[in-house]
Coordinates of C-alpha atoms in Angstrom, one line a residue:
Chain A
M1 CA 9.8 -22.4 -54.0
A2 CA 10.7 -20.0 -51.3
L3 CA 9.8 -16.4 -51.9
E4 CA 12.7 -13.9 -52.6
V5 CA 12.3 -10.8 -50.3
G6 CA 13.6 -7.3 -50.5
F7 CA 13.7 -4.9 -47.6
I8 CA 14.1 -1.1 -47.8
G9 CA 14.7 1.2 -45.0
L10 CA 16.9 -0.1 -42.1
G11 CA 15.9 2.3 -39.3
T12 CA 14.9 1.6 -35.7
M13 CA 12.0 -0.6 -36.9
G14 CA 13.5 -1.9 -40.2
Q15 CA 16.6 -3.6 -38.8
G16 CA 14.6 -5.9 -36.4
M17 CA 12.1 -6.7 -39.2
A18 CA 14.8 -7.5 -41.8
R19 CA 16.7 -9.8 -39.4
N20 CA 13.4 -11.7 -38.7
L21 CA 13.0 -12.2 -42.5
A22 CA 16.5 -13.6 -42.8
K23 CA 15.9 -15.7 -39.7
A24 CA 12.9 -17.1 -41.4
G25 CA 14.9 -18.4 -44.3
F26 CA 13.9 -16.0 -47.0
R27 CA 16.7 -15.0 -49.7
L28 CA 17.0 -11.4 -48.7
S29 CA 18.2 -8.2 -50.5
V30 CA 18.4 -4.9 -48.7
A31 CA 18.8 -1.2 -49.3
T32 CA 18.8 1.9 -47.2
R33 CA 19.8 5.5 -47.5
T34 CA 23.1 5.0 -45.8
P35 CA 25.0 2.3 -47.9
E36 CA 27.3 1.2 -45.1
K37 CA 24.3 0.3 -42.9
A38 CA 22.9 -1.9 -45.7
R39 CA 26.2 -3.7 -46.2
A40 CA 26.7 -4.2 -42.5
L41 CA 23.2 -5.8 -42.0
A42 CA 23.7 -7.9 -45.2
A43 CA 27.0 -9.2 -44.0
E44 CA 25.4 -10.0 -40.5
V45 CA 22.4 -11.9 -41.8
G46 CA 23.8 -13.3 -45.2
A47 CA 21.7 -10.9 -47.3
T48 CA 22.7 -9.0 -50.5
A49 CA 23.1 -5.2 -50.2
F50 CA 22.2 -2.9 -53.1
A51 CA 22.4 0.9 -53.5
H52 CA 18.8 1.3 -55.0
A53 CA 15.3 0.0 -54.6
E54 CA 15.2 -0.8 -58.3
E55 CA 18.0 -3.5 -57.8
V56 CA 16.3 -4.8 -54.7
A57 CA 13.1 -5.2 -56.8
R58 CA 14.8 -7.0 -59.5
A59 CA 15.8 -9.7 -56.9
A60 CA 12.5 -10.0 -55.1
D61 CA 9.0 -11.4 -55.2
V62 CA 7.9 -9.3 -52.3
V63 CA 9.5 -6.0 -51.5
V64 CA 9.0 -4.5 -47.9
S65 CA 9.6 -0.9 -47.1
C66 CA 9.8 0.9 -43.6
L67 CA 10.3 4.6 -44.1
P68 CA 9.9 7.9 -42.2
D69 CA 7.0 9.4 -44.3
A70 CA 4.9 9.6 -47.5
P71 CA 7.6 11.4 -49.5
E72 CA 10.3 8.8 -48.8
V73 CA 7.8 6.1 -49.6
E74 CA 6.9 7.7 -52.9
E75 CA 10.5 8.3 -53.9
V76 CA 11.6 4.8 -53.0
H77 CA 8.8 3.1 -55.0
L78 CA 7.8 5.4 -57.8
G79 CA 11.0 7.8 -58.1
P80 CA 13.9 7.2 -60.5
R81 CA 15.8 4.0 -59.6
G82 CA 12.7 3.1 -57.5
T83 CA 11.0 -0.3 -56.9
A84 CA 8.6 0.4 -59.9
A85 CA 11.6 0.5 -62.3
G86 CA 12.9 -2.9 -61.4
A87 CA 9.9 -4.9 -60.2
R88 CA 9.0 -8.3 -61.4
K89 CA 5.6 -8.9 -62.8
G90 CA 3.3 -9.9 -60.1
A91 CA 5.6 -8.6 -57.4
V92 CA 3.8 -7.4 -54.2
V93 CA 5.1 -4.3 -52.4
I94 CA 4.4 -4.0 -48.7
D95 CA 4.8 -0.7 -47.1
S96 CA 4.9 -0.8 -43.3
S97 CA 5.5 3.0 -42.9
T98 CA 2.8 5.1 -41.2
I99 CA 1.7 7.7 -43.9
A100 CA -1.6 9.4 -44.9
P101 CA -4.3 7.1 -46.2
D102 CA -4.6 9.1 -49.4
A103 CA -0.8 9.0 -50.1
A104 CA -1.1 5.2 -49.8
V105 CA -3.9 5.1 -52.3
R106 CA -1.8 7.2 -54.7
I107 CA 1.3 4.9 -54.4
A108 CA -1.0 1.9 -54.9
R109 CA -2.3 3.4 -58.1
G110 CA 1.2 4.3 -59.5
L111 CA 2.6 0.8 -58.7
S112 CA -0.5 -0.9 -60.3
E113 CA 0.4 0.7 -63.7
T114 CA 3.5 -1.5 -63.8
G115 CA 1.6 -4.5 -62.7
V116 CA 2.9 -4.4 -59.1
A117 CA 0.3 -4.9 -56.2
F118 CA 0.8 -2.5 -53.2
L119 CA -0.2 -3.3 -49.6
D120 CA -0.3 -0.5 -47.1
A121 CA 0.6 -2.4 -43.8
P122 CA 1.6 0.0 -41.1
V123 CA 2.4 -1.6 -37.7
S124 CA 2.0 -1.3 -34.0
G125 CA 4.3 -2.9 -31.4
G126 CA 7.2 -0.6 -31.5
Q127 CA 10.9 -1.5 -31.7
K128 CA 10.3 -4.4 -29.2
G129 CA 7.7 -5.9 -31.5
A130 CA 9.9 -5.3 -34.5
I131 CA 12.8 -7.3 -32.8
E132 CA 10.7 -10.1 -31.3
G133 CA 8.6 -10.5 -34.5
T134 CA 5.3 -9.8 -32.7
L135 CA 4.2 -6.7 -34.6
T136 CA 0.5 -6.1 -35.5
F137 CA 0.0 -5.3 -39.2
F138 CA -3.0 -3.2 -40.3
V139 CA -3.4 -4.1 -43.9
G140 CA -5.1 -2.4 -46.8
G141 CA -5.0 -3.5 -50.5
D142 CA -5.9 -6.5 -52.6
G143 CA -6.8 -9.6 -50.7
A144 CA -5.1 -12.1 -53.1
A145 CA -1.9 -10.0 -53.0
L146 CA -2.0 -10.3 -49.2
E147 CA -2.3 -14.0 -49.2
R148 CA 0.8 -14.2 -51.5
A149 CA 2.8 -12.1 -49.3
R150 CA 1.4 -13.6 -46.0
P151 CA 4.4 -15.8 -45.2
V152 CA 6.6 -12.6 -45.4
L153 CA 4.4 -10.8 -42.9
S154 CA 4.1 -13.8 -40.6
A155 CA 8.0 -13.7 -40.2
M156 CA 7.7 -10.2 -38.8
G157 CA 4.4 -10.2 -36.8
K158 CA 1.8 -12.2 -35.0
R159 CA -1.3 -10.3 -36.1
I160 CA -2.1 -9.5 -39.7
T161 CA -5.5 -7.9 -40.1
H162 CA -6.9 -7.1 -43.6
L163 CA -9.1 -4.0 -43.2
G164 CA -10.2 -3.4 -46.8
P165 CA -8.9 -1.7 -50.0
S166 CA -5.7 0.5 -50.3
G167 CA -5.6 3.1 -47.6
S168 CA -7.6 0.9 -45.1
G169 CA -4.5 -0.2 -43.2
Q170 CA -3.5 3.5 -42.7
L171 CA -6.9 4.2 -41.5
G172 CA -6.7 1.4 -39.1
K173 CA -3.3 2.7 -37.8
A174 CA -4.9 6.3 -37.4
V175 CA -7.5 4.7 -35.3
N176 CA -4.8 3.0 -33.2
Q177 CA -3.0 6.4 -32.8
I178 CA -6.1 8.2 -31.6
V179 CA -6.6 5.7 -29.0
V180 CA -3.0 5.5 -27.9
A181 CA -2.7 9.4 -27.8
G182 CA -5.8 9.9 -25.8
T183 CA -4.9 7.3 -23.2
L184 CA -1.5 8.9 -22.9
M185 CA -3.0 12.2 -21.9
A186 CA -5.4 10.4 -19.5
V187 CA -2.5 8.6 -17.8
S188 CA -0.5 11.7 -17.8
E189 CA -3.2 13.7 -16.0
G190 CA -3.9 10.9 -13.5
I191 CA -0.3 10.6 -12.5
A192 CA 0.2 14.5 -12.3
L193 CA -2.7 14.6 -9.8
A194 CA -1.4 11.6 -7.8
E195 CA 2.1 13.1 -7.5
K196 CA 0.8 16.4 -6.4
A197 CA -1.5 14.7 -3.9
G198 CA 1.5 12.8 -2.5
L199 CA 0.2 9.3 -3.2
P200 CA 2.6 6.3 -3.1
M201 CA 2.9 5.7 -6.7
A202 CA 3.9 2.1 -7.0
A203 CA 1.0 1.0 -4.7
L204 CA -1.4 3.2 -6.7
H205 CA -0.2 1.8 -10.1
E206 CA -0.8 -1.7 -9.0
A207 CA -4.2 -0.8 -7.7
L208 CA -5.1 1.0 -11.0
M209 CA -4.0 -2.0 -13.0
G210 CA -6.7 -4.0 -11.3
G211 CA -9.7 -2.2 -12.8
A212 CA -11.2 -0.3 -15.7
A213 CA -8.1 2.0 -15.8
S214 CA -5.8 -1.0 -16.8
G215 CA -4.3 -1.2 -20.1
W216 CA -0.9 -1.2 -22.0
M217 CA -0.4 2.5 -21.8
L218 CA -0.9 2.8 -18.0
D219 CA 1.2 -0.4 -17.6
I220 CA 4.2 0.4 -19.7
L221 CA 4.3 4.1 -20.1
G222 CA 2.6 4.9 -16.6
K223 CA 5.5 2.8 -15.1
K224 CA 8.1 4.7 -17.1
M225 CA 6.5 8.1 -15.9
I226 CA 6.7 6.9 -12.3
D227 CA 10.3 5.8 -12.8
R228 CA 11.0 9.1 -14.5
D229 CA 12.4 7.3 -17.6
F230 CA 11.7 9.5 -20.6
K231 CA 13.8 7.7 -23.0
P232 CA 11.9 7.1 -26.2
A233 CA 10.0 3.8 -26.9
F234 CA 8.0 6.0 -29.2
A235 CA 9.4 9.6 -29.7
I236 CA 7.2 12.7 -29.4
K237 CA 8.2 13.8 -32.9
H238 CA 6.9 10.5 -34.4
Q239 CA 3.8 10.7 -32.5
Q240 CA 3.3 14.3 -33.8
K241 CA 4.0 13.3 -37.3
D242 CA 1.2 10.5 -36.9
L243 CA -1.3 12.8 -35.1
A244 CA -0.9 15.4 -37.9
I245 CA -1.8 12.7 -40.4
V246 CA -4.8 11.6 -38.1
L247 CA -6.2 15.1 -37.7
K248 CA -5.9 15.9 -41.4
T249 CA -7.6 12.6 -42.3
A250 CA -10.4 13.0 -39.8
R251 CA -11.2 16.4 -41.1
E252 CA -11.3 15.2 -44.6
K253 CA -13.7 12.4 -43.5
G254 CA -15.6 15.0 -41.5
V255 CA -15.0 13.7 -38.0
P256 CA -14.1 16.2 -35.4
L257 CA -11.5 14.7 -32.7
P258 CA -11.3 17.3 -29.9
G259 CA -9.5 15.1 -27.6
T260 CA -6.9 14.0 -30.1
A261 CA -6.4 17.7 -31.1
L262 CA -5.8 18.6 -27.5
V263 CA -3.1 15.9 -27.1
H264 CA -1.5 17.1 -30.4
Q265 CA -1.5 20.6 -28.9
L266 CA 0.1 19.7 -25.7
L267 CA 2.8 17.6 -27.3
S268 CA 3.7 20.6 -29.5
A269 CA 4.7 22.4 -26.2
L270 CA 7.2 19.7 -25.6
E271 CA 8.6 20.0 -29.1
A272 CA 8.9 23.8 -28.5
Q273 CA 10.9 22.9 -25.5
G274 CA 13.2 21.0 -27.7
R275 CA 12.1 17.6 -26.4
G276 CA 10.8 15.9 -29.7
E277 CA 13.3 13.1 -29.2
D278 CA 11.9 12.2 -25.8
G279 CA 9.5 9.4 -25.3
T280 CA 5.7 10.3 -25.4
Q281 CA 5.5 9.6 -21.7
A282 CA 7.3 12.8 -21.1
L283 CA 3.8 14.5 -21.6
L284 CA 3.7 14.1 -17.9
T285 CA 6.5 16.7 -17.4
L286 CA 4.4 19.3 -19.3
Y287 CA 1.7 19.0 -16.5
E288 CA 4.6 19.2 -13.9
R289 CA 6.1 22.3 -15.6
M290 CA 2.7 24.0 -15.8
I291 CA 2.2 23.9 -12.1
A292 CA 5.9 24.5 -10.9
R293 CA 6.1 27.6 -8.8
S294 CA 8.3 30.3 -10.4
Chain B
M1 CA -14.3 -14.6 17.4
A2 CA -15.7 -13.6 14.1
L3 CA -16.4 -10.1 13.5
E4 CA -19.9 -8.8 13.4
V5 CA -20.5 -6.6 10.4
G6 CA -23.1 -4.0 9.5
F7 CA -23.9 -2.9 6.0
I8 CA -25.7 0.3 5.0
G9 CA -26.9 1.2 1.5
L10 CA -28.2 -1.8 -0.6
G11 CA -28.1 -0.1 -4.0
T12 CA -26.6 -1.5 -7.3
M13 CA -23.2 -2.0 -5.8
G14 CA -24.2 -2.6 -2.1
Q15 CA -26.5 -5.7 -2.8
G16 CA -23.7 -7.7 -4.2
M17 CA -21.2 -6.6 -1.5
A18 CA -23.6 -7.4 1.3
R19 CA -24.3 -10.9 -0.1
N20 CA -20.6 -11.6 -0.2
L21 CA -20.2 -10.6 3.4
A22 CA -23.1 -13.1 4.4
K23 CA -21.5 -15.8 2.1
A24 CA -18.2 -15.4 4.0
G25 CA -19.9 -16.1 7.3
F26 CA -20.0 -12.9 9.1
R27 CA -23.0 -12.2 11.3
L28 CA -24.6 -9.4 9.2
S29 CA -26.9 -6.4 10.1
V30 CA -28.2 -4.3 7.2
A31 CA -30.1 -1.0 6.7
T32 CA -31.0 1.0 3.7
R33 CA -33.3 3.9 2.7
T34 CA -36.1 1.7 1.7
P35 CA -37.0 -0.6 4.6
E36 CA -38.5 -3.4 2.5
K37 CA -35.3 -3.8 0.5
A38 CA -33.4 -4.3 3.7
R39 CA -35.8 -6.9 4.9
A40 CA -35.8 -8.8 1.7
L41 CA -32.1 -9.0 1.6
A42 CA -31.8 -9.9 5.3
A43 CA -34.4 -12.6 4.8
E44 CA -32.5 -13.9 1.7
V45 CA -29.0 -14.2 3.3
G46 CA -29.9 -14.6 7.1
A47 CA -29.1 -11.2 8.2
T48 CA -30.8 -8.8 10.5
A49 CA -32.6 -5.7 9.0
F50 CA -32.8 -2.5 10.9
A51 CA -34.4 0.9 10.2
H52 CA -31.4 3.1 11.2
A53 CA -27.5 3.1 11.0
E54 CA -27.5 3.7 14.8
E55 CA -29.0 0.2 15.3
V56 CA -26.7 -1.4 12.8
A57 CA -23.7 0.1 14.5
R58 CA -24.8 -1.3 17.9
A59 CA -24.6 -4.7 16.4
A60 CA -21.3 -4.5 14.6
D61 CA -17.6 -4.3 14.9
V62 CA -17.1 -3.1 11.4
V63 CA -19.7 -1.1 9.6
V64 CA -19.6 -0.7 5.8
S65 CA -21.4 2.0 3.8
C66 CA -22.1 2.3 0.0
L67 CA -24.0 5.5 -0.8
P68 CA -24.6 7.9 -3.5
D69 CA -22.6 10.9 -2.4
A70 CA -21.0 12.9 0.5
P71 CA -24.3 14.2 2.0
E72 CA -25.7 10.7 2.4
V73 CA -22.5 9.4 3.9
E74 CA -22.3 12.4 6.4
E75 CA -26.1 11.8 7.3
V76 CA -25.6 8.0 7.8
H77 CA -22.6 8.3 10.0
L78 CA -22.9 11.6 11.8
G79 CA -26.6 12.6 11.6
P80 CA -29.2 11.8 14.1
R81 CA -29.8 8.1 14.5
G82 CA -26.4 7.6 12.6
T83 CA -23.5 5.3 13.1
A84 CA -21.7 7.6 15.6
A85 CA -24.7 7.5 17.9
G86 CA -24.7 3.8 18.3
A87 CA -21.1 2.6 17.5
R88 CA -19.1 0.2 19.7
K89 CA -15.8 1.6 21.2
G90 CA -13.0 0.6 18.6
A91 CA -15.4 0.1 15.8
V92 CA -14.3 0.6 12.2
V93 CA -16.4 2.4 9.6
I94 CA -15.5 1.6 5.9
D95 CA -17.1 4.0 3.4
S96 CA -17.0 2.5 -0.2
S97 CA -18.8 5.5 -1.7
T98 CA -17.0 7.8 -4.1
I99 CA -17.1 11.2 -2.5
A100 CA -14.8 14.2 -2.3
P101 CA -11.5 13.6 -0.5
D102 CA -12.1 16.7 1.8
A103 CA -15.5 15.3 2.7
A104 CA -13.9 12.0 3.7
V105 CA -11.4 13.7 5.9
R106 CA -14.3 15.9 7.6
I107 CA -16.3 12.6 8.2
A108 CA -13.1 10.8 9.6
R109 CA -12.7 13.6 12.0
G110 CA -16.3 13.6 13.2
L111 CA -16.2 9.9 13.8
S112 CA -12.8 10.0 15.6
E113 CA -14.6 12.2 18.3
T114 CA -16.6 9.2 19.3
G115 CA -13.6 6.7 19.2
V116 CA -14.6 5.2 16.0
A117 CA -12.0 4.8 13.0
F118 CA -13.0 5.7 9.5
L119 CA -11.6 4.3 6.2
D120 CA -12.4 5.9 3.0
A121 CA -12.4 2.9 0.7
P122 CA -14.0 3.6 -2.8
V123 CA -14.0 0.8 -5.3
S124 CA -13.5 0.2 -8.9
G125 CA -14.8 -3.0 -10.6
G126 CA -18.5 -2.0 -11.1
Q127 CA -21.5 -4.1 -10.3
K128 CA -19.8 -7.2 -11.9
G129 CA -16.9 -6.9 -9.4
A130 CA -19.3 -6.3 -6.4
I131 CA -21.3 -9.5 -7.3
E132 CA -18.1 -11.6 -7.9
G133 CA -16.2 -10.2 -4.9
T134 CA -13.4 -9.0 -7.1
L135 CA -13.5 -5.2 -6.4
T136 CA -10.4 -3.1 -6.0
F137 CA -10.4 -0.9 -2.8
F138 CA -8.5 2.3 -2.7
V139 CA -8.0 2.8 1.1
G140 CA -7.2 5.9 3.1
G141 CA -7.1 6.1 6.9
D142 CA -5.3 4.5 9.8
G143 CA -3.3 1.5 9.0
A144 CA -4.0 -0.4 12.2
A145 CA -7.9 0.1 11.6
L146 CA -7.3 -1.3 8.1
E147 CA -5.6 -4.4 9.4
R148 CA -8.6 -5.0 11.9
A149 CA -11.1 -4.6 9.0
R150 CA -9.1 -6.4 6.4
P151 CA -11.1 -9.7 6.5
V152 CA -14.2 -7.8 5.9
L153 CA -12.8 -6.1 2.8
S154 CA -11.3 -9.4 1.5
A155 CA -14.7 -10.9 1.5
M156 CA -15.7 -8.2 -1.1
G157 CA -12.6 -7.5 -3.2
K158 CA -9.4 -9.0 -4.4
R159 CA -7.1 -5.9 -4.2
I160 CA -7.0 -3.8 -1.0
T161 CA -4.5 -0.9 -1.4
H162 CA -3.6 1.4 1.6
L163 CA -2.7 4.8 -0.1
G164 CA -2.3 6.9 3.1
P165 CA -4.2 9.0 5.6
S166 CA -7.9 9.8 5.5
G167 CA -8.9 11.1 1.9
S168 CA -6.0 9.1 0.2
G169 CA -8.5 6.4 -0.9
Q170 CA -10.7 9.0 -2.5
L171 CA -7.6 10.6 -4.2
G172 CA -6.7 7.3 -5.6
K173 CA -10.1 6.7 -6.9
A174 CA -10.0 10.3 -8.5
V175 CA -6.9 9.2 -10.4
N176 CA -8.6 6.1 -11.5
Q177 CA -11.6 8.1 -12.9
I178 CA -9.3 10.5 -14.8
V179 CA -7.6 7.6 -16.5
V180 CA -11.0 5.8 -17.3
A181 CA -12.7 9.1 -18.5
G182 CA -9.8 10.1 -20.7
T183 CA -9.4 6.5 -22.3
L184 CA -13.3 6.6 -22.9
M185 CA -12.9 9.7 -25.0
A186 CA -9.9 8.2 -26.9
V187 CA -11.8 5.0 -27.6
S188 CA -14.9 7.0 -28.7
E189 CA -12.9 9.2 -31.1
G190 CA -11.1 6.2 -32.6
I191 CA -14.3 4.2 -33.1
A192 CA -16.1 7.4 -34.5
L193 CA -13.4 7.8 -37.2
A194 CA -13.2 4.0 -37.9
E195 CA -17.1 3.8 -38.5
K196 CA -17.0 6.9 -40.8
A197 CA -14.2 5.5 -42.8
G198 CA -16.2 2.2 -43.2
L199 CA -13.6 -0.1 -41.7
P200 CA -14.7 -3.7 -40.5
M201 CA -15.1 -3.1 -36.8
A202 CA -14.7 -6.6 -35.4
A203 CA -11.6 -7.2 -37.2
L204 CA -10.2 -3.7 -36.3
H205 CA -11.1 -4.2 -32.7
E206 CA -9.2 -7.4 -32.6
A207 CA -6.1 -5.8 -34.3
L208 CA -6.1 -2.8 -31.8
M209 CA -6.3 -5.2 -28.9
G210 CA -2.9 -6.5 -30.0
G211 CA -0.9 -3.5 -29.2
A212 CA -0.5 -0.3 -27.4
A213 CA -4.1 0.7 -27.6
S214 CA -5.1 -2.3 -25.8
G215 CA -6.8 -2.1 -22.3
W216 CA -10.0 -2.6 -20.4
M217 CA -11.9 0.3 -21.9
L218 CA -11.3 -0.6 -25.5
D219 CA -11.9 -4.3 -24.7
I220 CA -15.2 -4.1 -22.8
L221 CA -16.7 -0.6 -23.6
G222 CA -15.2 -0.4 -27.2
K223 CA -16.9 -3.7 -27.9
K224 CA -20.3 -2.5 -26.5
M225 CA -19.9 0.7 -28.7
I226 CA -19.4 -1.6 -31.8
D227 CA -22.3 -3.8 -30.6
R228 CA -24.4 -0.6 -30.1
D229 CA -25.0 -1.6 -26.6
F230 CA -25.6 1.5 -24.5
K231 CA -27.0 -0.1 -21.5
P232 CA -25.2 1.2 -18.3
A233 CA -22.3 -0.7 -16.8
F234 CA -21.5 2.6 -15.4
A235 CA -24.0 5.5 -16.0
I236 CA -23.1 8.8 -17.5
K237 CA -24.7 10.6 -14.5
H238 CA -22.5 8.7 -12.1
Q239 CA -19.4 9.4 -14.2
Q240 CA -20.3 13.1 -14.1
K241 CA -20.7 13.2 -10.4
D242 CA -17.2 11.6 -10.1
L243 CA -15.6 13.9 -12.7
A244 CA -17.1 17.0 -10.9
I245 CA -15.3 15.8 -7.7
V246 CA -12.3 15.0 -9.7
L247 CA -12.0 18.6 -11.3
K248 CA -12.8 20.4 -8.0
T249 CA -10.2 18.4 -6.2
A250 CA -7.6 18.9 -8.9
R251 CA -8.2 22.7 -8.9
E252 CA -7.8 22.7 -5.1
K253 CA -4.6 20.9 -5.5
G254 CA -3.5 23.2 -8.2
V255 CA -3.3 20.7 -11.0
P256 CA -5.0 21.5 -14.5
L257 CA -6.6 18.6 -16.3
P258 CA -7.6 19.9 -19.7
G259 CA -8.3 16.4 -20.9
T260 CA -10.5 15.5 -18.1
A261 CA -12.4 18.8 -18.2
L262 CA -13.1 18.2 -22.0
V263 CA -14.7 14.7 -21.4
H264 CA -16.7 16.2 -18.5
Q265 CA -18.0 18.8 -21.1
L266 CA -18.7 16.3 -23.8
L267 CA -20.7 14.1 -21.4
S268 CA -22.6 17.1 -20.3
A269 CA -24.0 17.3 -23.8
L270 CA -25.4 13.7 -23.4
E271 CA -27.0 14.8 -20.1
A272 CA -28.7 17.6 -21.8
Q273 CA -30.0 15.1 -24.4
G274 CA -31.6 13.3 -21.3
R275 CA -29.2 10.3 -21.6
G276 CA -27.7 10.5 -18.1
E277 CA -28.9 6.9 -17.4
D278 CA -27.0 5.5 -20.4
G279 CA -23.7 3.8 -20.0
T280 CA -20.6 6.1 -20.5
Q281 CA -19.9 4.2 -23.8
A282 CA -22.7 6.3 -25.3
L283 CA -20.2 9.0 -25.7
L284 CA -19.7 7.5 -29.1
T285 CA -23.1 8.6 -30.1
L286 CA -22.3 12.3 -29.4
Y287 CA -19.5 12.1 -32.1
E288 CA -22.0 10.5 -34.5
R289 CA -24.7 13.1 -33.7
M290 CA -22.3 15.9 -34.3
I291 CA -21.6 14.7 -37.8
A292 CA -24.9 13.5 -38.9
R293 CA -26.2 15.5 -41.9
S294 CA -29.2 17.5 -41.1

């Protein structure tokens, strides 16, 4: 018998993920903050739109959420008219939002009181990965619950990695954000020097991609920097939310992250300039602005 | 008529490069600081060993050097019994060492007085790339000289990128080192947090390689960190020499590089511990040492 699936949170990421669930043939229920958005997507893919998570949960074996931050995740699953109020016995809740690991542990505990399993399963791969169904899921929580929910995750992503108990998925995502943010700074500094030195940027980019400097950030965001395309693939304000979680978590674990802290500070300058909606590759422009003659 | 080639500097990189030149069928002359080393390699590959660069230059259309730093490059090419003293008219000197861009410009000027063209052509790809003939060359200098020497470079590398006049190759290599060093710090911080959080490292590494964190440094050096293999692919002391050049050059160009400066400072702690011969991936151990309970 096919699983019935609920999806809550139809933002930039959620829309693509929900469409892929419908495409995979799951009977789908959806809800999101703006009711018209839920009705529009439901009409498009043949799903049922509800006003509240409670109703979505009544109709689902597996509920997936994709939300801005921990308060929304807590509200949707544990609040009045939330998932916990309507969930079937043995249901699995998968939260793909990026939130603090300790918040994920708290929400898992709250849901377990009503017999519902919770998986923290933040993703990497961006909007493109959400649309194409190629996301990577960093999963924390009970292994048996993951196996029950795996077909649902497989419809949205190509790598599903179980990293341990509740919170472990968020910790894995934190590691991802550390590497991504530090590499962003490295690529920005390299390109800032190259520009000032007057090097031919396309030829240099190709040469750099031939060796130890090569990677996703240099390839995709480095190219956008060179093309002066600062539209968001991943917005600075989202990176900053994630880095705030990372630095708080790292301090609680007792791990100093001087490089990550530096990127966070530099990006805060761009926020001060009112550029939080730009893509993170706009970090390059901070270096350019620092050295512009006044 | 096949080019006659000279090679000076049979260190970790130079040995592999010289062997590939012999394999490609060039008539080869070699010299290096330790005469027995030159004689041994010459016997192995059917080359001629000389004691001085001057003699190598007399026998060569193209002279390649691979040396520790600018003073050695200056001595070999412009010093007594150096390349300039013996070079044929129209000869091309290719220096594959990583040195300061302004030193490369100075050496090019010195050689041009004797009618010899100079290409600064530092490489990325490490010992592995030198042995396998897959190096990337960042080339600065005269384009016509590069075309004459291209068959020689092609025998040692797979990407040969002309970046502009003398010094441009070194500037391109500086950009490479900025990206590599910053990514090293990013990967070290991510792995330090992951270890402290008790995440399963092999599974995490695989998940990270599926998204925006993926790249050469995470793949190769991240794996070495996880395997606790701190043997040098690229030694800290060499990274530090290169970063000193980068930071000096960037300051002269008027480009602040706070992230790169931070990596340089952190690696200096490892030098203070007497670990300059370790691979750069040993940066991870600095984070571990910082948080070890005393």
